[in-house]
Structure formats: C-alpha cells, structure tokens
Coordinates of C-alpha atoms in Angstrom, one line a residue:
M25 CA 46.1 48.0 96.4
R26 CA 49.6 48.7 95.7
R27 CA 51.3 51.7 97.4
L28 CA 53.4 54.2 95.4
P29 CA 56.8 55.0 96.8
T30 CA 55.6 58.5 97.6
D31 CA 52.8 57.3 99.7
R32 CA 55.1 55.6 102.3
R33 CA 55.6 57.1 105.7
D34 CA 59.3 57.5 105.3
A35 CA 59.1 59.2 101.9
G36 CA 60.0 62.9 101.6
F37 CA 61.4 65.3 104.3
T38 CA 60.0 66.0 107.7
I39 CA 59.3 69.6 108.8
I40 CA 62.4 69.5 111.0
E41 CA 64.7 68.6 108.1
V42 CA 63.2 71.4 106.0
L43 CA 63.7 73.9 108.8
V44 CA 67.3 72.9 109.3
A45 CA 68.0 73.1 105.5
L46 CA 66.4 76.6 105.5
A47 CA 68.5 77.7 108.5
I48 CA 71.7 76.5 106.7
V49 CA 70.7 78.4 103.5
A50 CA 69.9 81.6 105.5
V51 CA 73.3 81.5 107.4
S52 CA 75.1 81.0 104.1
V53 CA 73.3 83.9 102.4
V54 CA 74.1 86.2 105.4
A55 CA 77.8 85.1 105.3
I56 CA 78.0 85.8 101.5
G57 CA 76.3 89.2 102.0
R58 CA 78.9 90.2 104.7
L59 CA 81.7 89.1 102.5
M60 CA 80.4 91.2 99.6
S61 CA 80.0 94.2 101.8
T62 CA 83.5 93.9 103.2
N63 CA 84.8 93.6 99.6
A64 CA 82.9 96.7 98.5
R65 CA 84.4 98.8 101.4
G66 CA 87.9 97.5 100.6
V67 CA 87.5 98.4 96.9
R68 CA 86.2 101.9 97.8
K69 CA 89.2 102.5 100.1
L70 CA 91.6 101.4 97.4
E71 CA 90.0 103.6 94.8
D72 CA 90.1 106.6 97.2
H73 CA 93.8 105.9 97.9
V74 CA 94.6 105.6 94.1
A75 CA 92.8 109.0 93.5
L76 CA 94.8 110.6 96.3
V77 CA 98.1 109.3 94.8
Q78 CA 97.1 110.5 91.4
S79 CA 96.4 114.0 92.9
A80 CA 99.8 114.0 94.5
Q81 CA 101.4 113.0 91.3
T82 CA 99.6 115.8 89.5
V83 CA 100.8 118.3 92.1
M84 CA 104.4 117.1 91.9
S85 CA 104.5 117.3 88.1
T86 CA 102.5 120.6 87.6
D87 CA 102.5 122.7 90.7
I88 CA 106.1 122.6 91.9
P89 CA 108.0 125.5 90.2
D90 CA 110.9 125.0 87.9
R91 CA 114.3 124.5 89.6
S92 CA 115.4 128.0 88.7
K93 CA 112.3 129.5 90.4
L94 CA 112.2 127.1 93.4
E95 CA 112.7 128.8 96.7
P96 CA 112.5 127.7 100.3
G97 CA 109.1 128.3 101.9
R98 CA 105.5 127.0 101.6
L99 CA 103.2 126.7 98.6
T100 CA 99.5 125.8 99.0
G101 CA 96.8 125.2 96.5
R102 CA 93.7 123.3 95.5
N103 CA 92.8 120.9 92.7
G104 CA 89.1 120.4 92.7
D105 CA 88.2 118.9 96.1
T106 CA 91.9 118.2 96.9
R107 CA 94.0 120.6 98.9
W108 CA 97.8 120.5 98.8
Q109 CA 100.7 122.0 100.7
I110 CA 104.4 122.0 99.7
D111 CA 107.1 122.8 102.2
I112 CA 110.6 123.5 100.8
G113 CA 113.5 123.6 103.2
P114 CA 117.0 122.4 103.7
V115 CA 117.7 118.7 103.8
G116 CA 119.8 119.2 106.9
S117 CA 122.4 121.5 108.4
D118 CA 125.2 119.2 106.9
W119 CA 124.4 120.5 103.4
I120 CA 125.7 124.0 103.9
V121 CA 128.5 124.4 101.4
D122 CA 130.6 127.6 101.2
K123 CA 132.6 126.7 98.1
D124 CA 132.1 129.0 95.2
D125 CA 132.2 126.2 92.6
V126 CA 129.0 124.6 93.9
K127 CA 126.0 126.0 92.0
W128 CA 123.3 123.7 93.3
I129 CA 122.2 122.5 96.7
P130 CA 119.7 119.8 97.7
E131 CA 116.5 121.0 99.3
L132 CA 113.8 118.8 100.9
V133 CA 110.4 119.1 99.3
K134 CA 107.5 117.8 101.5
L135 CA 104.1 117.4 99.9
R136 CA 100.9 116.9 101.8
V137 CA 97.7 116.2 99.9
R138 CA 94.3 116.1 101.6
D139 CA 91.0 115.1 99.9
A140 CA 87.5 116.1 100.8
T141 CA 87.0 113.0 103.1
G142 CA 90.0 114.1 105.2
A143 CA 92.4 111.4 103.9
T144 CA 96.0 112.6 103.6
L145 CA 99.0 111.5 101.8
D146 CA 102.5 112.7 102.6
L147 CA 105.4 112.5 100.2
E148 CA 109.0 113.7 100.5
T149 CA 111.6 114.2 97.8
V150 CA 114.8 116.1 97.3
R151 CA 115.3 118.6 94.6
L152 CA 118.4 120.5 93.5
M153 CA 118.1 124.3 93.8
P154 CA 120.4 127.0 92.7
K155 CA 122.7 128.0 95.6
P156 CA 121.7 131.4 97.0
K157 CA 124.1 134.2 96.2
Q158 CA 126.0 135.3 99.3

C-alpha cells in the first residue's frame, strides 16, 4: 500500500505551530486596532481645532465693529456653542501721540474663543482706531 503525502507523520502543522501562528495574528490585530484608535482621536482633535479656528475667523470678520465705531473695552458674545470675548486696548504706552495731524492710533485687539468642550483659542491683532478727541 502506497502512502499519500498527507498521511505522513511530518505532513501538516503541529498544534504548537498553529497556536504560535494564532498568537502572532492576535498581536497584529490588537496593534492595528490601537493604531486605528489613535488615528481616530487625532482626527477628532484636528477637526475640533479647525472648527475653533473657523469660529474665531467668523467672530473676527462679523462681530468686531467697524473702525469708526471701535472703542476700547470688552465685547462678549456667543455663536451657537462657542463663546467669544474681545478685549480692545492700547498697544502700549509708547503709542500715545499728541500731534493734531494724527487721526488714527493702533489698538490691540485680543480675541478668545471657547467651545463647548472647553477648548480655547487666543488671537491678537492690531487695528487702527480714530484718535479720541481731546
């Protein structure tokens, strides 16, 4: 009787070889799952930051008054779930100009935007404002 190649003792895998292969596959699957989870968290953080920047851009373009109406002080407001605060004040004490021919002075505009999760974004810019009449 002739033996087929599959009937031999050394044909196929032993139980140890199968268990080792399964362990390697399991470790690989867990590593890929962790990588995907980390990627998903990173993408979510990036999306939240982009939304916060877009909210700040909206506030800067729509909620800051026109230069002729801009005055030192604090403005606050809300856009949906986002709260914002604008502080307007002098750039520094060096910018005090007493000349009559100067009609505009620079003012520091600080914007703070906070979303519902508590994430904040701070922006600063300088705007020219009409010089107060003395």
